Short mmCIF file of C-alpha atoms in Angstrom, two decimals:
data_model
loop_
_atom_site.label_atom_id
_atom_site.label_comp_id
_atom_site.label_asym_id
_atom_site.label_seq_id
_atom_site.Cartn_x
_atom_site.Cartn_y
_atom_site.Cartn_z
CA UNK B 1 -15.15 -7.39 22.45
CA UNK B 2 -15.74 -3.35 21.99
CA UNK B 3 -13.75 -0.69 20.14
CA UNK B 4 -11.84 1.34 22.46
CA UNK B 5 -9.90 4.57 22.40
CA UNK B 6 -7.29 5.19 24.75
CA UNK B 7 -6.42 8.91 25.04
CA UNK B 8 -2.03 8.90 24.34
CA UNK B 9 -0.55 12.47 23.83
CA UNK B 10 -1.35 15.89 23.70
CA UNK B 11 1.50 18.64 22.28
CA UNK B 12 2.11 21.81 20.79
CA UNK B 13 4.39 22.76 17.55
CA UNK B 14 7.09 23.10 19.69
CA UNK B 15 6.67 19.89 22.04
CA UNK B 16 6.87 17.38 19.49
CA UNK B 17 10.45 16.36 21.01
CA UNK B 18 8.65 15.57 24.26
CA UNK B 19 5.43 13.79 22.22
CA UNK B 20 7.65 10.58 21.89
CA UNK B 21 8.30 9.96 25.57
CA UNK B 22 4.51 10.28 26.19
CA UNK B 23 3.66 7.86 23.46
CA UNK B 24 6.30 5.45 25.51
CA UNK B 25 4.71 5.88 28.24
CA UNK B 26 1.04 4.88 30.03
CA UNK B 27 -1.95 6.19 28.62
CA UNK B 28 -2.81 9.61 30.20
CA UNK B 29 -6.51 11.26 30.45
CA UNK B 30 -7.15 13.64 28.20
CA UNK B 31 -6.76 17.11 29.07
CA UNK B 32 -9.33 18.86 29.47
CA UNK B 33 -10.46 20.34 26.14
CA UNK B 34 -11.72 23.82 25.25
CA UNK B 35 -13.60 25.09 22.32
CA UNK B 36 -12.64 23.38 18.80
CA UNK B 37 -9.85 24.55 16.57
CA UNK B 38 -10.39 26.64 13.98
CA UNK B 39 -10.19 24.94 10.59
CA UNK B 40 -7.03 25.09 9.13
CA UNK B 41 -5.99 27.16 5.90
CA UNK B 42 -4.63 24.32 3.56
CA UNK B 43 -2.67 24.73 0.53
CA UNK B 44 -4.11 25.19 -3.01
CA UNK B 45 -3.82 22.85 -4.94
CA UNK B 46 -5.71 22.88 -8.62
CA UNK B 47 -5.65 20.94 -11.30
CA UNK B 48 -7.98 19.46 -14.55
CA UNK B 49 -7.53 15.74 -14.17
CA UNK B 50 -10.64 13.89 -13.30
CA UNK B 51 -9.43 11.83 -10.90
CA UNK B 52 -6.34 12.17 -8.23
CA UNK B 53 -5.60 11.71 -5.08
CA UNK B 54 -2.66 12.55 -3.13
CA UNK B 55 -1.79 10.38 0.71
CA UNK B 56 1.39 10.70 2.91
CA UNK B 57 1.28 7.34 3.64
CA UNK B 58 2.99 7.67 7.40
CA UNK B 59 0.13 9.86 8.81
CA UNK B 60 -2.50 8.13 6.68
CA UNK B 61 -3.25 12.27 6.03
CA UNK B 62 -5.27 12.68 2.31
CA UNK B 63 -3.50 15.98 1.39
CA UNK B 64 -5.66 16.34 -2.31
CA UNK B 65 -7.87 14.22 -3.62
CA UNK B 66 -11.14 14.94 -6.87
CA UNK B 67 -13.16 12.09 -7.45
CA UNK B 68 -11.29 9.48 -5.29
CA UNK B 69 -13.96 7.24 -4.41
CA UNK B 70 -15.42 7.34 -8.59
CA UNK B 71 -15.27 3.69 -10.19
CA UNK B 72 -13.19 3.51 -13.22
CA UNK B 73 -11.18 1.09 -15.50
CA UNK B 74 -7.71 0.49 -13.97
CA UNK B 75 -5.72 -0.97 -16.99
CA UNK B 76 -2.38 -2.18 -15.97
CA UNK B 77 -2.94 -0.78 -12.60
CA UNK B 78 -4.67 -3.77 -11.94
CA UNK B 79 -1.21 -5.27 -12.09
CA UNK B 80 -0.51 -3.96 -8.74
CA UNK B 81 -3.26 -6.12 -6.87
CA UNK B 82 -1.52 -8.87 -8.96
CA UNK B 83 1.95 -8.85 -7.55
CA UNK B 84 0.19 -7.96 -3.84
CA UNK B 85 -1.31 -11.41 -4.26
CA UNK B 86 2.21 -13.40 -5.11
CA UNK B 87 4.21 -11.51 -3.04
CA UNK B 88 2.00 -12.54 -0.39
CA UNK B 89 2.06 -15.83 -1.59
CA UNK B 90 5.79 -15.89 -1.04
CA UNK B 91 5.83 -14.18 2.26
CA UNK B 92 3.47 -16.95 3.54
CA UNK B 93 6.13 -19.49 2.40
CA UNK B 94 3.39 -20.92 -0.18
CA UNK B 95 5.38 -19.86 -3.11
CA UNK B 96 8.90 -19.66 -3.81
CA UNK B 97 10.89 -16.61 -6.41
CA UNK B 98 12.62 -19.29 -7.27
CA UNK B 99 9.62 -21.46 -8.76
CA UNK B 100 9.49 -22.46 -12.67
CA UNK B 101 6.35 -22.22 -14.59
CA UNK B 102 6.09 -23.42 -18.13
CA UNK B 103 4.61 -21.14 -20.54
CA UNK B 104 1.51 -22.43 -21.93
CA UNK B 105 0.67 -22.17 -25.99
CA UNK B 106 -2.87 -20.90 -24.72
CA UNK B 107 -0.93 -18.39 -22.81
CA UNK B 108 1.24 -17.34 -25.78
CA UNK B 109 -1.16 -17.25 -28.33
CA UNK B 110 -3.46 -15.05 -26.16
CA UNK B 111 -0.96 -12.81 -24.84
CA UNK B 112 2.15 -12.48 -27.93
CA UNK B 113 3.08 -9.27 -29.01
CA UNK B 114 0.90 -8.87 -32.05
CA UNK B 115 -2.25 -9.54 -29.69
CA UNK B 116 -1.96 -8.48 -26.04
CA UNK B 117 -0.57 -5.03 -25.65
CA UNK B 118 2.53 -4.76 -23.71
CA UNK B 119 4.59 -8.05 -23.32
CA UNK B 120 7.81 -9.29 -22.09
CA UNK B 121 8.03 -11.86 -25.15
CA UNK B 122 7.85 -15.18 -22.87
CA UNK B 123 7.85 -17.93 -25.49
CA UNK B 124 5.27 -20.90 -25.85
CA UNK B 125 7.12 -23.37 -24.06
CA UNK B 126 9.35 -21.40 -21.79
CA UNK B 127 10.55 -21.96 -18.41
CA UNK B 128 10.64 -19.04 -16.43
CA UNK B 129 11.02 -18.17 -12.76
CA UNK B 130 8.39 -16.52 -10.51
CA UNK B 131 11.61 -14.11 -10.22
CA UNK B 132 11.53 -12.88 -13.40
CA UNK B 133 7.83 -12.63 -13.84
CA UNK B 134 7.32 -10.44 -11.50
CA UNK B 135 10.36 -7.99 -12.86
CA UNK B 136 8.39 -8.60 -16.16
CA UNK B 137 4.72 -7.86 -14.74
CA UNK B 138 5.72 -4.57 -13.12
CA UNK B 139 8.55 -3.47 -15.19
CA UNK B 140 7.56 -3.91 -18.54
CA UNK B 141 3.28 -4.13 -17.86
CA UNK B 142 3.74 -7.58 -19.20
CA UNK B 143 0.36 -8.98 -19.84
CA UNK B 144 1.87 -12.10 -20.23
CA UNK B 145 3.54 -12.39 -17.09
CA UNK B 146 0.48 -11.81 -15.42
CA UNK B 147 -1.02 -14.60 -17.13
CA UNK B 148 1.80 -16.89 -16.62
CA UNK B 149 1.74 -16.30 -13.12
CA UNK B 150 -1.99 -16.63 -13.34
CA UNK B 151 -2.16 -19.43 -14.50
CA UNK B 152 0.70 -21.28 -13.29
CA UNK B 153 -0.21 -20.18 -9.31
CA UNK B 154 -3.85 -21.71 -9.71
CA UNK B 155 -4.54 -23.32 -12.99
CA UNK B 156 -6.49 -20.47 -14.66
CA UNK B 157 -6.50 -16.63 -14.91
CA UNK B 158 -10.12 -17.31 -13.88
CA UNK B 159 -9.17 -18.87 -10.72
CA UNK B 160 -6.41 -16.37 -9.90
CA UNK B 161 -8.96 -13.50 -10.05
CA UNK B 162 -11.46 -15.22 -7.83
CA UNK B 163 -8.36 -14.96 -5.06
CA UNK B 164 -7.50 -11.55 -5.93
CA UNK B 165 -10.75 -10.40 -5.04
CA UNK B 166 -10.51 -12.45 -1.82
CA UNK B 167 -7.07 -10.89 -1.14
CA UNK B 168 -8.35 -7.51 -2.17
CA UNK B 169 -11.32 -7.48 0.70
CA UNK B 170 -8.76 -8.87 3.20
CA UNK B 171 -6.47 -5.82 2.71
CA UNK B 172 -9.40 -3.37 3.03
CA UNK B 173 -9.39 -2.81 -1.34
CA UNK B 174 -13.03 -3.03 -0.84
CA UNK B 175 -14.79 -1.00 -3.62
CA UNK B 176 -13.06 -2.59 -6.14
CA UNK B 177 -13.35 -5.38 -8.52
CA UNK B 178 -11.00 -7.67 -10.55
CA UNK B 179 -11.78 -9.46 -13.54
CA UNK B 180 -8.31 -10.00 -15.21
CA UNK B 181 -4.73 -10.09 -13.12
CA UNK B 182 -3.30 -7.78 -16.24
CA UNK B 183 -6.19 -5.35 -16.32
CA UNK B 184 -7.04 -5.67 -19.98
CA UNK B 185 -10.33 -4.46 -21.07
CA UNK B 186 -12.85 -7.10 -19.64
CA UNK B 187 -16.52 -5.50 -20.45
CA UNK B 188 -16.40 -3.18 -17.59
CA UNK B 189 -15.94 -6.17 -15.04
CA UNK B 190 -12.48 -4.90 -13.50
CA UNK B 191 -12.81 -1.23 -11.91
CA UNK B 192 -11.69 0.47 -9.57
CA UNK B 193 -11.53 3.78 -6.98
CA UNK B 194 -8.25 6.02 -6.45
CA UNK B 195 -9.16 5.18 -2.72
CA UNK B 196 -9.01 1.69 -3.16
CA UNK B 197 -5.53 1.83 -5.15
CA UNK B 198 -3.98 3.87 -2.67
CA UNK B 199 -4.80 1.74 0.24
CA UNK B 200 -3.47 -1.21 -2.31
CA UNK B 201 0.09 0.70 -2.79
CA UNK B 202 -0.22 1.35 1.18
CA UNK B 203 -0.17 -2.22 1.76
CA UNK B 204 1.90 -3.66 -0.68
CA UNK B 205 4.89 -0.99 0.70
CA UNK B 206 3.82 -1.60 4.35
CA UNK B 207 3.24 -5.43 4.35
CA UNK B 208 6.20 -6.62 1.78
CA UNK B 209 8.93 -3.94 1.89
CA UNK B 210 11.43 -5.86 0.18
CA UNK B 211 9.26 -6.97 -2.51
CA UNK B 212 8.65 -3.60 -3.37
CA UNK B 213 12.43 -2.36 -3.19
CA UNK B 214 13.18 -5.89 -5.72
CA UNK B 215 10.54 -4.97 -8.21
CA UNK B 216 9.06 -1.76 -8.72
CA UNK B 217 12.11 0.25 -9.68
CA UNK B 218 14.07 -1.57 -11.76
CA UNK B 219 15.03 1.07 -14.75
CA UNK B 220 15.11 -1.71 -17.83
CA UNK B 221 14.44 -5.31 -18.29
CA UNK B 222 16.24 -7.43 -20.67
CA UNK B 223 14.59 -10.89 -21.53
CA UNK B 224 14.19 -12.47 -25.22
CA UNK B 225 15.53 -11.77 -27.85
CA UNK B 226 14.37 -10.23 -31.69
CA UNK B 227 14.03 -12.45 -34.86
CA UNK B 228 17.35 -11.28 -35.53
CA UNK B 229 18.95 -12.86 -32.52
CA UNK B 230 19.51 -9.48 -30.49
CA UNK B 231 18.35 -8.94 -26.68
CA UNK B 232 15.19 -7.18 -26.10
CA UNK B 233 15.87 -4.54 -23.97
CA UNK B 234 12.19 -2.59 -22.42
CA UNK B 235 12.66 0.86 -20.59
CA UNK B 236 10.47 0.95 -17.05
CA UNK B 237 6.99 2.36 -18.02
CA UNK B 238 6.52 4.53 -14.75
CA UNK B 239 6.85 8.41 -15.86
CA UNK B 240 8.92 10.14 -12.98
CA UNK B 241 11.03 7.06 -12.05
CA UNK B 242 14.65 8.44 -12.79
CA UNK B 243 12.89 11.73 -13.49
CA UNK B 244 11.73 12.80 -9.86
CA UNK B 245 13.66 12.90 -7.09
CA UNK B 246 12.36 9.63 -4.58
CA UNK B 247 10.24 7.82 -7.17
CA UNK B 248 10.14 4.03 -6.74
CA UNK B 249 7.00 2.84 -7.61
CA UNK B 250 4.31 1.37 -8.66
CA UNK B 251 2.60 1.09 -12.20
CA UNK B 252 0.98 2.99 -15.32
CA UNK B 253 -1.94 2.00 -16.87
CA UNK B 254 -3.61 3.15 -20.64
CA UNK B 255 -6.38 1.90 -22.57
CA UNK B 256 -9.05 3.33 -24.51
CA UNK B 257 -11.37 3.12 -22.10
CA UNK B 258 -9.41 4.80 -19.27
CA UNK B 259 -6.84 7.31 -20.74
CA UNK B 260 -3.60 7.17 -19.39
CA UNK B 261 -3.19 6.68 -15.41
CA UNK B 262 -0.64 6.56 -13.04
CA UNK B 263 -0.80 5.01 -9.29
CA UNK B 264 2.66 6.31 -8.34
CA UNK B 265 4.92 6.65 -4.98
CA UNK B 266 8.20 8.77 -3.90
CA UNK B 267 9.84 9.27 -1.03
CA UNK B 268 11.99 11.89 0.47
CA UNK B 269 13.66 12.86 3.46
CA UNK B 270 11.92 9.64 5.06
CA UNK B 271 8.26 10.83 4.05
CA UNK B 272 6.73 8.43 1.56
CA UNK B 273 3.73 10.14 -0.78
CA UNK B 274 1.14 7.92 -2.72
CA UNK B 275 -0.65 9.15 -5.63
CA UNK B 276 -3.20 8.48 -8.33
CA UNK B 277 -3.71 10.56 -11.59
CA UNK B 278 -6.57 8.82 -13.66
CA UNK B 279 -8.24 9.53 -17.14
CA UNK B 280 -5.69 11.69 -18.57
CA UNK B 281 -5.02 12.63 -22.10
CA UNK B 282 -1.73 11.75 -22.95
CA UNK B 283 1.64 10.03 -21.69
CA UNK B 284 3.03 13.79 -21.45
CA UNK B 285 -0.30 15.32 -19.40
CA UNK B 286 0.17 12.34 -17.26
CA UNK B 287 3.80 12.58 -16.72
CA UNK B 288 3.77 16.18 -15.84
CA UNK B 289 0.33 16.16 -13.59
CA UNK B 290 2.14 13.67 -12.08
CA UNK B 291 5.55 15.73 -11.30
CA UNK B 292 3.57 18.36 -10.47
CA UNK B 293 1.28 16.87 -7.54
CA UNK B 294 4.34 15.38 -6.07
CA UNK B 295 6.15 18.82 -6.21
CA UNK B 296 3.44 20.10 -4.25
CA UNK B 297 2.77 17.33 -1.60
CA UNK B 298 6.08 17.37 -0.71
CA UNK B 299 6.48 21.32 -0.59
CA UNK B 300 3.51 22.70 0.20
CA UNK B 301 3.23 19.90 3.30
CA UNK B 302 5.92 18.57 5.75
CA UNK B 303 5.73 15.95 8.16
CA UNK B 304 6.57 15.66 11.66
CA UNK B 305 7.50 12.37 13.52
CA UNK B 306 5.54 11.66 16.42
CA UNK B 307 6.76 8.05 17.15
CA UNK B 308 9.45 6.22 15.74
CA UNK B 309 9.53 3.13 13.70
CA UNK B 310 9.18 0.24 16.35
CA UNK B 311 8.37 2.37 19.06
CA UNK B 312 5.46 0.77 21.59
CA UNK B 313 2.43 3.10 21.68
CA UNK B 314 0.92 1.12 24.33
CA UNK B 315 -0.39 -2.12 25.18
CA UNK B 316 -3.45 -4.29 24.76
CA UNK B 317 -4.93 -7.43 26.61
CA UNK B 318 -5.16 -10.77 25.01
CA UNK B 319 -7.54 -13.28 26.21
CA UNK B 320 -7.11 -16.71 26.31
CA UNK B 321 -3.36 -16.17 25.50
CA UNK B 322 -0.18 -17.34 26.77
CA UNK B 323 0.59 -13.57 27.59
CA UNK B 324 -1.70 -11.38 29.53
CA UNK B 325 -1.24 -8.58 26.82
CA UNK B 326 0.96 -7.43 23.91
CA UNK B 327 2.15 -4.13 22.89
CA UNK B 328 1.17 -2.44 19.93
CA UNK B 329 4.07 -0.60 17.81
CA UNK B 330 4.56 1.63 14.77
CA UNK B 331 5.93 -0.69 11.78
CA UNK B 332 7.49 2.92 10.37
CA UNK B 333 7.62 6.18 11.95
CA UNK B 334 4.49 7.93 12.81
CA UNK B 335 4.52 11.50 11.12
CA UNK B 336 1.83 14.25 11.71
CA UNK B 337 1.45 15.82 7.82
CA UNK B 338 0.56 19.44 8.10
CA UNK B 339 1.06 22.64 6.13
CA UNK B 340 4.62 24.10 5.82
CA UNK B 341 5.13 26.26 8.67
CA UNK B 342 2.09 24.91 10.93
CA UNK B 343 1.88 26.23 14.48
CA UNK B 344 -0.78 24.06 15.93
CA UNK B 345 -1.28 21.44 18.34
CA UNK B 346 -2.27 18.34 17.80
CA UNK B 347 -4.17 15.32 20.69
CA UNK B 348 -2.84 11.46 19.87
CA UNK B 349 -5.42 8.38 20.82
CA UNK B 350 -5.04 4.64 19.91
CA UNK B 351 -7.96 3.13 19.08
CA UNK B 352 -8.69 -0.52 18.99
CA UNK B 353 -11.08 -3.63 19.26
CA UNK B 354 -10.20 -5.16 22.77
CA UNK B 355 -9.49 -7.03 24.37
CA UNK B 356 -7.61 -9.29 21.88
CA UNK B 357 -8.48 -12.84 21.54
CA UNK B 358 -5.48 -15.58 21.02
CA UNK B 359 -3.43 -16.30 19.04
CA UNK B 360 -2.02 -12.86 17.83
CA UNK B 361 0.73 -12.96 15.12
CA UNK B 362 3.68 -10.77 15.36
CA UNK B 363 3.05 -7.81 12.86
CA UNK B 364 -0.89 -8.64 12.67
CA UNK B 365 -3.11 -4.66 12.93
CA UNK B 366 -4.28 -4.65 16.25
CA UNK B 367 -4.74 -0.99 16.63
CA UNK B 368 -4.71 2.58 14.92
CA UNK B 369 -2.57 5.74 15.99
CA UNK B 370 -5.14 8.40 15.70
CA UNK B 371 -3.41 11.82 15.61
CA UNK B 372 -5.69 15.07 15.08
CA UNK B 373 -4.09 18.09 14.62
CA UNK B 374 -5.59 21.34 15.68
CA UNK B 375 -8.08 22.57 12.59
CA UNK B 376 -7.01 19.34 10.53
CA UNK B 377 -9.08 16.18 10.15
CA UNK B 378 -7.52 13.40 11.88
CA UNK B 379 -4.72 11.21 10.27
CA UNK B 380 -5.14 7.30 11.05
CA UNK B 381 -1.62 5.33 11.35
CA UNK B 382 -1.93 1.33 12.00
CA UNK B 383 -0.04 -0.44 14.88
CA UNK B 384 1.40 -3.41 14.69
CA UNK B 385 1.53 -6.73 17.49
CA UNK B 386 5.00 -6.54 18.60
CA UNK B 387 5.67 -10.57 19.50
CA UNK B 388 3.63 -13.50 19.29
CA UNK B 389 0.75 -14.36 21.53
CA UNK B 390 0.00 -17.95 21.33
CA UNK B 391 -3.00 -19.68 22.88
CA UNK B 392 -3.28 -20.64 26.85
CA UNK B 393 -5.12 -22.81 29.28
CA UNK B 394 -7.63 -21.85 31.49
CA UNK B 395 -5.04 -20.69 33.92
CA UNK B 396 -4.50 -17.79 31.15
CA UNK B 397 -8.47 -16.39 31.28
CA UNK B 398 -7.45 -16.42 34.92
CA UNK B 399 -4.10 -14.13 34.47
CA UNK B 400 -5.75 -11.99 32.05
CA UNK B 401 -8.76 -11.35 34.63
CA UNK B 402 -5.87 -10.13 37.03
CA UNK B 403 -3.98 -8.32 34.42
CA UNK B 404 -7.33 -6.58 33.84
CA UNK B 405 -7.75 -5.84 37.50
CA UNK B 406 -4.20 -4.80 38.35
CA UNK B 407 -2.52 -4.30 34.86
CA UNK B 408 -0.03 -6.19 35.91
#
């Protein structure tokens, strides 16, 4: 197998209509090229947080980012890799919302509100659903629920991390490093890179869509109640939910150690924006950095759909498989992020590993949409299998040797 790049479009500002129907159709040469764009003049951005970074998550485009790829100590941010692992876990059918754990004593005692930091008050001996974990671990930072789920998925908090780390090199999180599924302070075992969490937020939106819409912006959980008998009622930690226009997601994280962050996401006008704020000074400083660097991503930078949500970008062949080839499609649509106002062209290419080998999964990344526009660095989308390619007999290497050959 080789990586391959298979030249798609090529279009002006004013062409962009007519982009779609050559993404649709077969892949065209390249034109021929003359001398390089000049670079692009971006928009300012400035700002004293030590850490931030700033993605339009349908081009892939990094529109701002200062120390991105610096290890640091996540906190509750960590929670995030968390619920990617049980979401995935009840994607994969392994795991139902509807499952009961049982709250351990070692759990409570560890974890109650006069030792752990932020809780949802689970009780020593309680039965509660996978359901309302989750609500509990992103809604309310519950280091609790993270334990519960921890423990009650694979035995031990220990065990849990040694598959979030698994999980977290599957999904590309590859920098990183997990030592606790609530983030608490570990001895400098758990950190991580802005880069790494927003790939992590990229993924969780991308690869469980309605996990994300159930959790992440719920404005107030209500679960136990106070010694005198009263509900306990906890507001959403996450700063701009409610506050900014689009805000949905994901999770804030303080501790000594790290100041206060924020691995946030909004979306407007069909554009989705991820962004990371790390090692500020206070909740306020981190609310308004926050409000500020979305303000700015989504003003200072538009987007402009090249391909449509399930739209096939082209095809790829499949050895071995029941199907000579399958088509590769964008899961959402494919925007080109520029600046406000941008005049440029812009050249498409898909790049991939091929030929495929069987069997390929509906939805599995079999390819990037590569766009570059003119005096921008290039903006990486992934495509998606569009059906299921299951395994053939020989008489399948024979039809993908013609298909090869003929394309047909």
């Amino acid at each position: 197998m080789m990586s391959q790049r298979f030249p798609i479009a090529k279009g002006g500002g004013a062409a962009l209509a007519a982009t779609l129907a050559l993404l649709l159709a077969p892949a065209a040469a390249p034109a021929d090229g003359g001398p390089p764009a000049a670079p692009v003049s971006r928009p300012l951005y400035v700002t004293q947080a030590p850490i931030v970074m700033l993605k339009d998550m349908d081009s892939g485009a990094i529109l701002f980012e200062r120390g991105a790829d610096k290890p640091f100590a996540p906190a509750s941010m960590a929670k995030v890799m968390t619920a990617y692992v049980v979401l995935d876990l009840i994607e994969s059918g392994k795991l139902s919302r509807d499952a009961v754990f049982t709250v351990s004593e070692a759990t409570w005692r560890k974890w109650n509100g006069g030792n752990g930091g932020s809780t949802m008050f689970l009780r020593a001996g309680e039965k509660v659903s996978v359901d309302e974990l989750l609500k509990g671990l992103i809604t309310v930072s519950g280091n609790d629920a993270a334990a519960a789920l921890a423990v009650g998925i694979d035995g031990s908090e220990e065990a849990f991390v040694k598959r979030m780390n698994v999980v977290a090199a599957r999904i590309g999180v590859t920098s990183s490093r997990f030592g606790t599924p609530s983030g608490w302070p570990d001895g400098g075992i758990t950190k991580v890179s802005a880069a790494d969490l927003t790939t992590l937020a990229d993924r969780l939106i991308r690869d469980h869509p309605k996990g994300y819409a159930r959790y992440f912006a719920i404005p107030k959980l209500q679960h136990g109640k106070a010694p005198d008998g009263t509900p306990i009622v906890q507001p959403n930690r996450n700063p701009i939910l409610g506050r900014f226009a689009g805000a949905d997601g994901l999770k804030t994280g303080h501790t000594a150690e790290a100041g206060y962050c924020f691995l946030g996401s909004a979306k407007r006008d069909g554009r989705r924006l991820i962004m990371v704020v790390a090692g500020m000074t206070s909740e306020k400083a981190r609310r308004d950095e926050a409000e500020r660097l979305m303000n700015w991503g989504f003003g200072a930078w538009e987007g402009r759909e090249i391909a449509s949500a399930g739209a096939a970008v082209g095809r790829l062949a499949v050895e071995r498989g029941r199907a000579p080839a399958v088509a590769a499609e964008a899961a959402i649509p494919v925007r080109m992020t520029v600046p406000r106002g941008y005049q440029g062209g812009f050249r498409a290419t898909m790049r991939a590993t091929a030929p495929l080998t069987a069997p390929v999964a509906r939805g599995d990344r079999i390819a990037e949409l590569v766009v570059a526009p003119d005096g921008l660095p290039p903006q990486t989308t992934p495509l998606l299998a569009a059906a299921d390619v299951g395994r053939g007999g020989w008489w399948a290497r024979m039809r993908t040797g013609l298909y090869r050959l003929t394309g047909w």
